[in-house]
Short mmCIF file of C-alpha atoms in Angstrom, two decimals:
data_model
loop_
_atom_site.label_atom_id
_atom_site.label_comp_id
_atom_site.label_asym_id
_atom_site.label_seq_id
_atom_site.Cartn_x
_atom_site.Cartn_y
_atom_site.Cartn_z
CA UNK A 1 12.54 -35.65 45.63
CA UNK A 2 14.72 -33.24 47.53
CA UNK A 3 15.30 -30.36 45.18
CA UNK A 4 19.00 -29.89 44.97
CA UNK A 5 18.90 -26.39 43.65
CA UNK A 6 18.43 -24.88 47.05
CA UNK A 7 22.12 -25.61 47.46
CA UNK A 8 22.67 -22.47 45.40
CA UNK A 9 21.66 -20.65 48.54
CA UNK A 10 25.35 -20.78 49.46
CA UNK A 11 26.58 -18.50 46.69
CA UNK A 12 27.13 -14.92 45.54
CA UNK A 13 26.98 -13.68 41.98
CA UNK A 14 30.56 -13.88 40.85
CA UNK A 15 32.09 -14.89 37.57
CA UNK A 16 35.23 -16.73 38.62
CA UNK A 17 36.20 -19.46 41.05
CA UNK A 18 37.86 -18.04 44.14
CA UNK A 19 41.29 -19.01 45.32
CA UNK A 20 41.00 -19.38 49.06
CA UNK A 21 43.60 -17.72 51.24
CA UNK A 22 43.99 -20.15 54.10
CA UNK A 23 44.83 -17.38 56.55
CA UNK A 24 41.47 -15.69 55.95
CA UNK A 25 39.29 -18.81 56.11
CA UNK A 26 36.86 -18.55 59.06
CA UNK A 27 37.37 -21.16 61.76
CA UNK A 28 34.61 -23.47 62.95
CA UNK A 29 34.99 -26.54 65.16
CA UNK A 30 32.20 -28.35 63.31
CA UNK A 31 29.69 -28.07 60.49
CA UNK A 32 26.04 -29.11 60.83
CA UNK A 33 23.59 -29.47 57.97
CA UNK A 34 19.78 -29.33 57.78
CA UNK A 35 17.53 -29.45 54.74
CA UNK A 36 16.70 -31.49 51.65
CA UNK A 37 18.63 -33.21 48.85
CA UNK A 38 20.52 -29.99 48.41
CA UNK A 39 22.66 -31.29 51.24
CA UNK A 40 21.55 -34.81 52.21
CA UNK A 41 24.67 -36.98 52.28
CA UNK A 42 22.79 -40.22 52.89
CA UNK A 43 20.19 -40.06 55.68
CA UNK A 44 17.51 -41.39 53.32
CA UNK A 45 19.53 -44.61 53.02
CA UNK A 46 18.35 -45.47 56.53
CA UNK A 47 14.62 -44.75 56.22
CA UNK A 48 11.83 -46.37 54.21
CA UNK A 49 11.36 -44.14 51.17
CA UNK A 50 11.76 -44.41 47.41
CA UNK A 51 13.62 -41.09 47.42
CA UNK A 52 17.13 -42.49 47.59
CA UNK A 53 20.34 -41.94 45.67
CA UNK A 54 22.23 -45.00 46.93
CA UNK A 55 22.30 -46.78 43.58
CA UNK A 56 24.20 -46.41 40.31
CA UNK A 57 24.76 -44.22 38.43
CA UNK A 58 24.72 -41.88 41.46
CA UNK A 59 28.24 -41.62 42.83
CA UNK A 60 29.76 -42.16 39.39
CA UNK A 61 32.52 -39.64 40.15
CA UNK A 62 32.62 -40.09 43.93
CA UNK A 63 35.87 -41.61 45.28
CA UNK A 64 35.64 -45.34 44.63
CA UNK A 65 32.64 -44.74 42.36
CA UNK A 66 30.40 -45.46 45.34
CA UNK A 67 26.70 -44.44 45.38
CA UNK A 68 26.50 -42.98 48.89
CA UNK A 69 23.00 -41.55 48.89
CA UNK A 70 24.12 -38.16 47.61
CA UNK A 71 21.90 -37.01 44.76
CA UNK A 72 24.79 -36.26 42.44
CA UNK A 73 27.57 -37.96 40.55
CA UNK A 74 29.99 -36.98 43.33
CA UNK A 75 30.43 -34.68 46.29
CA UNK A 76 27.94 -32.09 47.52
CA UNK A 77 28.49 -28.53 48.67
CA UNK A 78 28.65 -29.55 52.38
CA UNK A 79 31.53 -31.92 51.60
CA UNK A 80 33.46 -29.26 49.72
CA UNK A 81 32.80 -26.66 52.43
CA UNK A 82 33.92 -28.99 55.21
CA UNK A 83 37.15 -29.67 53.31
CA UNK A 84 37.83 -26.05 52.45
CA UNK A 85 37.20 -25.02 56.06
CA UNK A 86 39.76 -27.59 57.18
CA UNK A 87 37.23 -29.60 59.19
CA UNK A 88 37.11 -32.90 57.28
CA UNK A 89 36.60 -34.29 53.79
CA UNK A 90 33.03 -35.57 54.00
CA UNK A 91 30.05 -34.92 56.25
CA UNK A 92 28.38 -38.20 57.29
CA UNK A 93 24.62 -38.58 57.73
CA UNK A 94 23.51 -38.60 61.35
CA UNK A 95 21.54 -41.83 60.82
CA UNK A 96 24.69 -43.72 59.78
CA UNK A 97 24.97 -46.41 62.47
CA UNK A 98 28.77 -46.53 62.81
CA UNK A 99 29.56 -42.87 63.49
CA UNK A 100 32.78 -42.36 65.42
CA UNK A 101 33.37 -39.78 68.14
CA UNK A 102 35.42 -37.82 65.62
CA UNK A 103 32.48 -37.82 63.19
CA UNK A 104 30.20 -36.41 65.88
CA UNK A 105 32.68 -33.84 67.17
CA UNK A 106 33.37 -32.39 63.72
CA UNK A 107 29.79 -32.32 62.49
CA UNK A 108 27.08 -34.41 60.89
CA UNK A 109 24.19 -34.08 58.48
CA UNK A 110 20.50 -34.13 59.42
CA UNK A 111 19.10 -33.36 55.96
CA UNK A 112 16.66 -35.60 54.12
CA UNK A 113 16.03 -35.55 50.38
CA UNK A 114 12.42 -34.59 49.72
CA UNK A 115 12.04 -32.60 52.94
CA UNK A 116 10.63 -29.12 53.51
CA UNK A 117 9.47 -26.67 56.14
CA UNK A 118 5.84 -27.66 55.55
CA UNK A 119 5.17 -31.07 57.11
CA UNK A 120 2.67 -31.72 54.32
CA UNK A 121 5.63 -31.92 51.95
CA UNK A 122 6.83 -35.16 53.52
CA UNK A 123 3.42 -36.83 53.89
CA UNK A 124 3.67 -38.62 50.55
CA UNK A 125 7.45 -39.04 50.44
CA UNK A 126 7.83 -40.44 53.96
CA UNK A 127 11.14 -38.66 54.42
CA UNK A 128 12.36 -36.71 57.46
CA UNK A 129 10.55 -33.37 57.89
CA UNK A 130 12.48 -30.36 59.10
CA UNK A 131 10.64 -30.59 62.42
CA UNK A 132 12.04 -34.09 63.00
CA UNK A 133 15.52 -32.97 61.96
CA UNK A 134 15.43 -30.75 65.05
CA UNK A 135 14.61 -33.81 67.16
CA UNK A 136 17.61 -35.64 65.73
CA UNK A 137 19.71 -32.58 66.52
CA UNK A 138 18.63 -32.84 70.15
CA UNK A 139 19.79 -36.46 70.16
CA UNK A 140 23.06 -35.34 68.66
CA UNK A 141 23.60 -32.81 71.45
CA UNK A 142 23.04 -35.55 74.03
CA UNK A 143 25.68 -37.68 72.31
CA UNK A 144 28.12 -34.75 72.38
CA UNK A 145 27.53 -34.25 76.08
CA UNK A 146 28.38 -37.88 76.77
CA UNK A 147 31.64 -37.52 74.83
CA UNK A 148 32.97 -34.13 76.00
CA UNK A 149 30.62 -32.93 78.72
CA UNK A 150 27.84 -30.38 78.74
CA UNK A 151 29.99 -27.22 78.82
CA UNK A 152 32.26 -28.21 75.93
CA UNK A 153 29.29 -29.49 73.94
CA UNK A 154 27.58 -26.13 74.32
CA UNK A 155 30.74 -24.34 73.18
CA UNK A 156 31.05 -26.59 70.14
CA UNK A 157 27.42 -25.99 69.10
CA UNK A 158 27.73 -22.23 69.51
CA UNK A 159 30.89 -22.18 67.39
CA UNK A 160 29.70 -24.52 64.66
CA UNK A 161 28.67 -23.44 61.19
CA UNK A 162 25.05 -24.47 60.58
CA UNK A 163 23.66 -24.61 57.05
CA UNK A 164 19.90 -24.66 56.44
CA UNK A 165 18.88 -25.43 52.86
CA UNK A 166 15.23 -26.16 52.08
CA UNK A 167 12.03 -24.69 50.69
CA UNK A 168 11.88 -25.64 47.02
CA UNK A 169 10.14 -28.95 47.68
CA UNK A 170 7.36 -27.14 49.49
CA UNK A 171 6.46 -25.18 46.38
CA UNK A 172 6.94 -28.10 43.97
CA UNK A 173 4.96 -30.65 45.97
CA UNK A 174 2.30 -28.44 47.54
CA UNK A 175 1.70 -25.51 45.25
CA UNK A 176 2.84 -25.97 41.64
CA UNK A 177 2.74 -29.63 40.65
CA UNK A 178 0.43 -30.91 43.40
CA UNK A 179 -1.62 -27.81 44.29
CA UNK A 180 -2.88 -28.93 47.71
CA UNK A 181 -1.99 -25.69 49.46
CA UNK A 182 -3.58 -23.62 46.68
CA UNK A 183 -6.91 -24.44 48.29
CA UNK A 184 -5.78 -22.60 51.42
CA UNK A 185 -3.35 -19.90 50.25
CA UNK A 186 -2.51 -17.68 47.33
CA UNK A 187 1.20 -17.48 46.53
CA UNK A 188 1.79 -14.60 48.93
CA UNK A 189 0.01 -16.38 51.73
CA UNK A 190 1.94 -19.60 51.20
CA UNK A 191 5.24 -17.74 51.13
CA UNK A 192 4.38 -16.12 54.46
CA UNK A 193 3.25 -19.46 55.90
CA UNK A 194 6.53 -21.13 54.96
CA UNK A 195 8.59 -18.28 56.31
CA UNK A 196 6.77 -18.45 59.64
CA UNK A 197 7.78 -22.12 59.80
CA UNK A 198 11.33 -21.22 58.80
CA UNK A 199 11.46 -18.60 61.55
CA UNK A 200 10.33 -21.20 64.10
CA UNK A 201 13.04 -23.55 62.83
CA UNK A 202 15.78 -20.92 63.17
CA UNK A 203 14.58 -19.99 66.64
CA UNK A 204 14.57 -23.66 67.67
CA UNK A 205 18.19 -23.94 66.52
CA UNK A 206 19.08 -20.80 68.46
CA UNK A 207 17.40 -22.08 71.61
CA UNK A 208 19.49 -25.24 71.31
CA UNK A 209 22.67 -23.19 71.24
CA UNK A 210 23.30 -22.50 67.55
CA UNK A 211 24.67 -19.04 66.73
CA UNK A 212 26.16 -19.14 63.21
CA UNK A 213 23.74 -19.90 60.38
CA UNK A 214 23.61 -19.78 56.60
CA UNK A 215 19.96 -19.87 55.52
CA UNK A 216 19.02 -20.63 51.94
CA UNK A 217 16.73 -18.65 49.72
CA UNK A 218 14.96 -20.20 46.77
CA UNK A 219 16.65 -20.87 43.43
CA UNK A 220 14.95 -20.19 40.09
CA UNK A 221 12.55 -23.10 40.54
CA UNK A 222 11.24 -22.68 37.00
CA UNK A 223 14.64 -23.58 35.56
CA UNK A 224 14.78 -27.10 36.97
CA UNK A 225 14.84 -29.47 33.99
CA UNK A 226 11.94 -31.44 35.44
CA UNK A 227 9.81 -28.28 35.71
CA UNK A 228 10.75 -27.31 32.17
CA UNK A 229 9.77 -30.78 30.98
CA UNK A 230 6.38 -30.52 32.66
CA UNK A 231 5.51 -27.05 31.38
CA UNK A 232 7.76 -26.23 28.41
CA UNK A 233 8.79 -29.61 26.96
CA UNK A 234 9.37 -28.41 23.39
CA UNK A 235 10.80 -24.90 23.78
CA UNK A 236 12.53 -25.90 27.05
CA UNK A 237 12.33 -22.44 28.51
CA UNK A 238 12.41 -21.58 32.21
CA UNK A 239 8.98 -21.06 33.76
CA UNK A 240 8.75 -17.31 34.38
CA UNK A 241 5.93 -17.42 36.94
CA UNK A 242 7.75 -19.84 39.22
CA UNK A 243 10.96 -17.83 38.95
CA UNK A 244 9.12 -14.61 39.79
CA UNK A 245 7.61 -16.28 42.87
CA UNK A 246 11.08 -17.38 43.97
CA UNK A 247 12.41 -13.84 43.69
CA UNK A 248 9.59 -12.33 45.73
CA UNK A 249 10.01 -15.05 48.37
CA UNK A 250 13.70 -14.26 48.62
CA UNK A 251 13.17 -10.54 49.07
CA UNK A 252 10.89 -11.21 52.02
CA UNK A 253 13.22 -13.84 53.46
CA UNK A 254 16.26 -11.56 53.40
CA UNK A 255 14.32 -8.96 55.39
CA UNK A 256 12.96 -11.55 57.81
CA UNK A 257 16.38 -13.00 58.59
CA UNK A 258 17.73 -9.56 59.48
CA UNK A 259 14.82 -9.11 61.86
CA UNK A 260 15.42 -12.52 63.42
CA UNK A 261 19.11 -11.79 63.90
CA UNK A 262 18.32 -8.47 65.57
CA UNK A 263 15.96 -10.23 67.95
CA UNK A 264 18.31 -13.10 68.86
CA UNK A 265 21.23 -11.84 70.92
CA UNK A 266 24.60 -13.00 69.65
CA UNK A 267 23.25 -14.66 66.52
CA UNK A 268 24.94 -14.39 63.13
CA UNK A 269 22.40 -15.31 60.45
CA UNK A 270 23.35 -14.94 56.80
CA UNK A 271 20.84 -14.97 53.99
CA UNK A 272 22.34 -16.57 50.89
CA UNK A 273 21.00 -15.47 47.54
CA UNK A 274 20.53 -18.46 45.27
CA UNK A 275 18.48 -17.01 42.49
CA UNK A 276 20.83 -14.61 40.74
CA UNK A 277 24.00 -16.73 40.90
CA UNK A 278 22.19 -19.71 39.45
CA UNK A 279 20.70 -17.65 36.64
CA UNK A 280 24.19 -16.37 35.91
CA UNK A 281 25.37 -19.96 35.45
CA UNK A 282 22.50 -20.62 33.05
CA UNK A 283 22.98 -17.43 31.08
CA UNK A 284 26.80 -17.65 30.95
CA UNK A 285 27.50 -21.39 30.99
CA UNK A 286 30.85 -21.25 29.21
CA UNK A 287 32.33 -19.20 32.05
CA UNK A 288 31.75 -22.26 34.23
CA UNK A 289 32.64 -24.90 31.66
CA UNK A 290 29.07 -26.03 30.98
CA UNK A 291 27.59 -26.94 27.60
CA UNK A 292 24.17 -28.12 28.83
CA UNK A 293 22.11 -26.28 31.45
CA UNK A 294 18.49 -27.34 30.85
CA UNK A 295 18.77 -31.11 30.92
CA UNK A 296 20.71 -33.52 33.10
CA UNK A 297 23.47 -36.01 32.36
CA UNK A 298 21.43 -39.06 33.39
CA UNK A 299 19.27 -40.59 30.67
CA UNK A 300 17.40 -38.04 28.60
CA UNK A 301 18.05 -35.52 31.37
CA UNK A 302 14.44 -34.35 31.21
CA UNK A 303 12.67 -36.42 33.86
CA UNK A 304 15.06 -39.01 35.33
CA UNK A 305 15.85 -38.54 39.02
CA UNK A 306 15.96 -40.80 42.08
CA UNK A 307 14.57 -44.23 41.19
CA UNK A 308 14.24 -43.23 37.53
CA UNK A 309 17.94 -42.44 37.27
CA UNK A 310 19.26 -45.98 37.61
CA UNK A 311 21.87 -48.38 36.24
CA UNK A 312 19.69 -49.07 33.22
CA UNK A 313 19.76 -45.44 32.10
CA UNK A 314 22.70 -44.22 29.99
CA UNK A 315 24.72 -41.26 31.21
CA UNK A 316 26.52 -38.55 29.26
CA UNK A 317 30.19 -38.96 28.42
CA UNK A 318 31.37 -35.94 30.42
CA UNK A 319 29.28 -34.98 33.45
CA UNK A 320 31.37 -31.85 34.04
CA UNK A 321 29.85 -30.30 30.92
CA UNK A 322 26.37 -30.55 32.41
CA UNK A 323 25.11 -28.20 35.10
CA UNK A 324 22.65 -30.90 36.19
CA UNK A 325 23.40 -34.52 36.95
CA UNK A 326 19.75 -35.60 36.73
CA UNK A 327 16.56 -33.68 36.04
CA UNK A 328 16.69 -32.01 39.45
CA UNK A 329 20.14 -32.12 40.98
CA UNK A 330 23.42 -30.46 39.94
CA UNK A 331 26.55 -32.48 39.30
CA UNK A 332 29.78 -32.43 41.28
CA UNK A 333 31.36 -29.95 38.88
CA UNK A 334 28.61 -27.42 39.59
CA UNK A 335 28.88 -28.04 43.33
CA UNK A 336 32.61 -27.35 43.18
CA UNK A 337 32.01 -23.94 41.59
CA UNK A 338 29.27 -23.14 44.10
CA UNK A 339 31.41 -24.16 47.06
CA UNK A 340 34.20 -21.81 45.99
CA UNK A 341 31.66 -19.02 45.84
CA UNK A 342 30.28 -19.98 49.23
CA UNK A 343 33.73 -19.59 50.75
CA UNK A 344 33.91 -16.05 49.42
CA UNK A 345 30.69 -15.24 51.21
CA UNK A 346 31.92 -16.71 54.48
CA UNK A 347 35.17 -14.77 54.22
CA UNK A 348 33.39 -11.54 53.26
CA UNK A 349 31.03 -11.68 56.24
CA UNK A 350 33.70 -13.05 58.59
CA UNK A 351 31.12 -15.39 60.05
CA UNK A 352 32.88 -17.45 62.70
CA UNK A 353 32.63 -18.54 66.27
CA UNK A 354 34.93 -15.68 67.25
CA UNK A 355 31.96 -13.35 66.88
CA UNK A 356 29.86 -15.07 69.51
CA UNK A 357 28.95 -12.74 72.34
#
């Protein structure tokens, strides 16, 4: 299952929602998304996998109460960001067969729930690995060139905001719960292995013309309800070891991204801290309107996600009081808070196509 918490890679540690001053909002011609269920708006609907969110009760609070494939009760951070940036209201999945020229020109989504940087992550899930998301991006560029020509397509890509949100699945599927990679690496070695793959991914994007990137760090993996259920079912406490690993990974990633930016002329690569903001929401839930932070709204909230969160499972009366929608993914209310915070980061760093050299 794509681990939605990497979406918290878009946020800073702040205590209040931010009122956006339209005059200071950075301008991008398009927004492009890569990653896992943090940001997948429905690509998994069009591939053969059980990791899908295109059934009730997913979409319970989406306009029209439609289950779109988003692993939430409503919108995701990419949707909110696209709207707040004045680009469009929703970001469609690239695999959607009826995309219009306007859809393509303003940005699409290549993410796949259950994906990761390590191709081994997708072996069992049969979802779209990050390496194949790059291939779809190449197809997307070709489509742009047919619509507006090569020169304008290149300008659009260089000015677009690109969000990369992945990594948690790699640790869940390959190191903690299914310890396949433990036979090859200790935690430090696996962190370095993943970050070498992440670096290759960022460089591939750059070589295809991308210049503005937000790259996600890891959230507190040990605070996912499903991880708590597996390892602290009675006390329901966050798993300290997994959270410590996430923090050390993030420290190394922040340094690495600075080095990558220095090496890639004209690139603007932001590292987004996900760990501390998310812990702030857990430790101070009332500031965000939450009453429950360690179980989801769907069913018991302890294990239901994807196919196990279905129309036969009851849901809570008020999803906005729950940080999580299911045992893995946040609800729309949480995504709204996180999107406001993301905008503050974009404004603070003034990341926009106007900076391209």
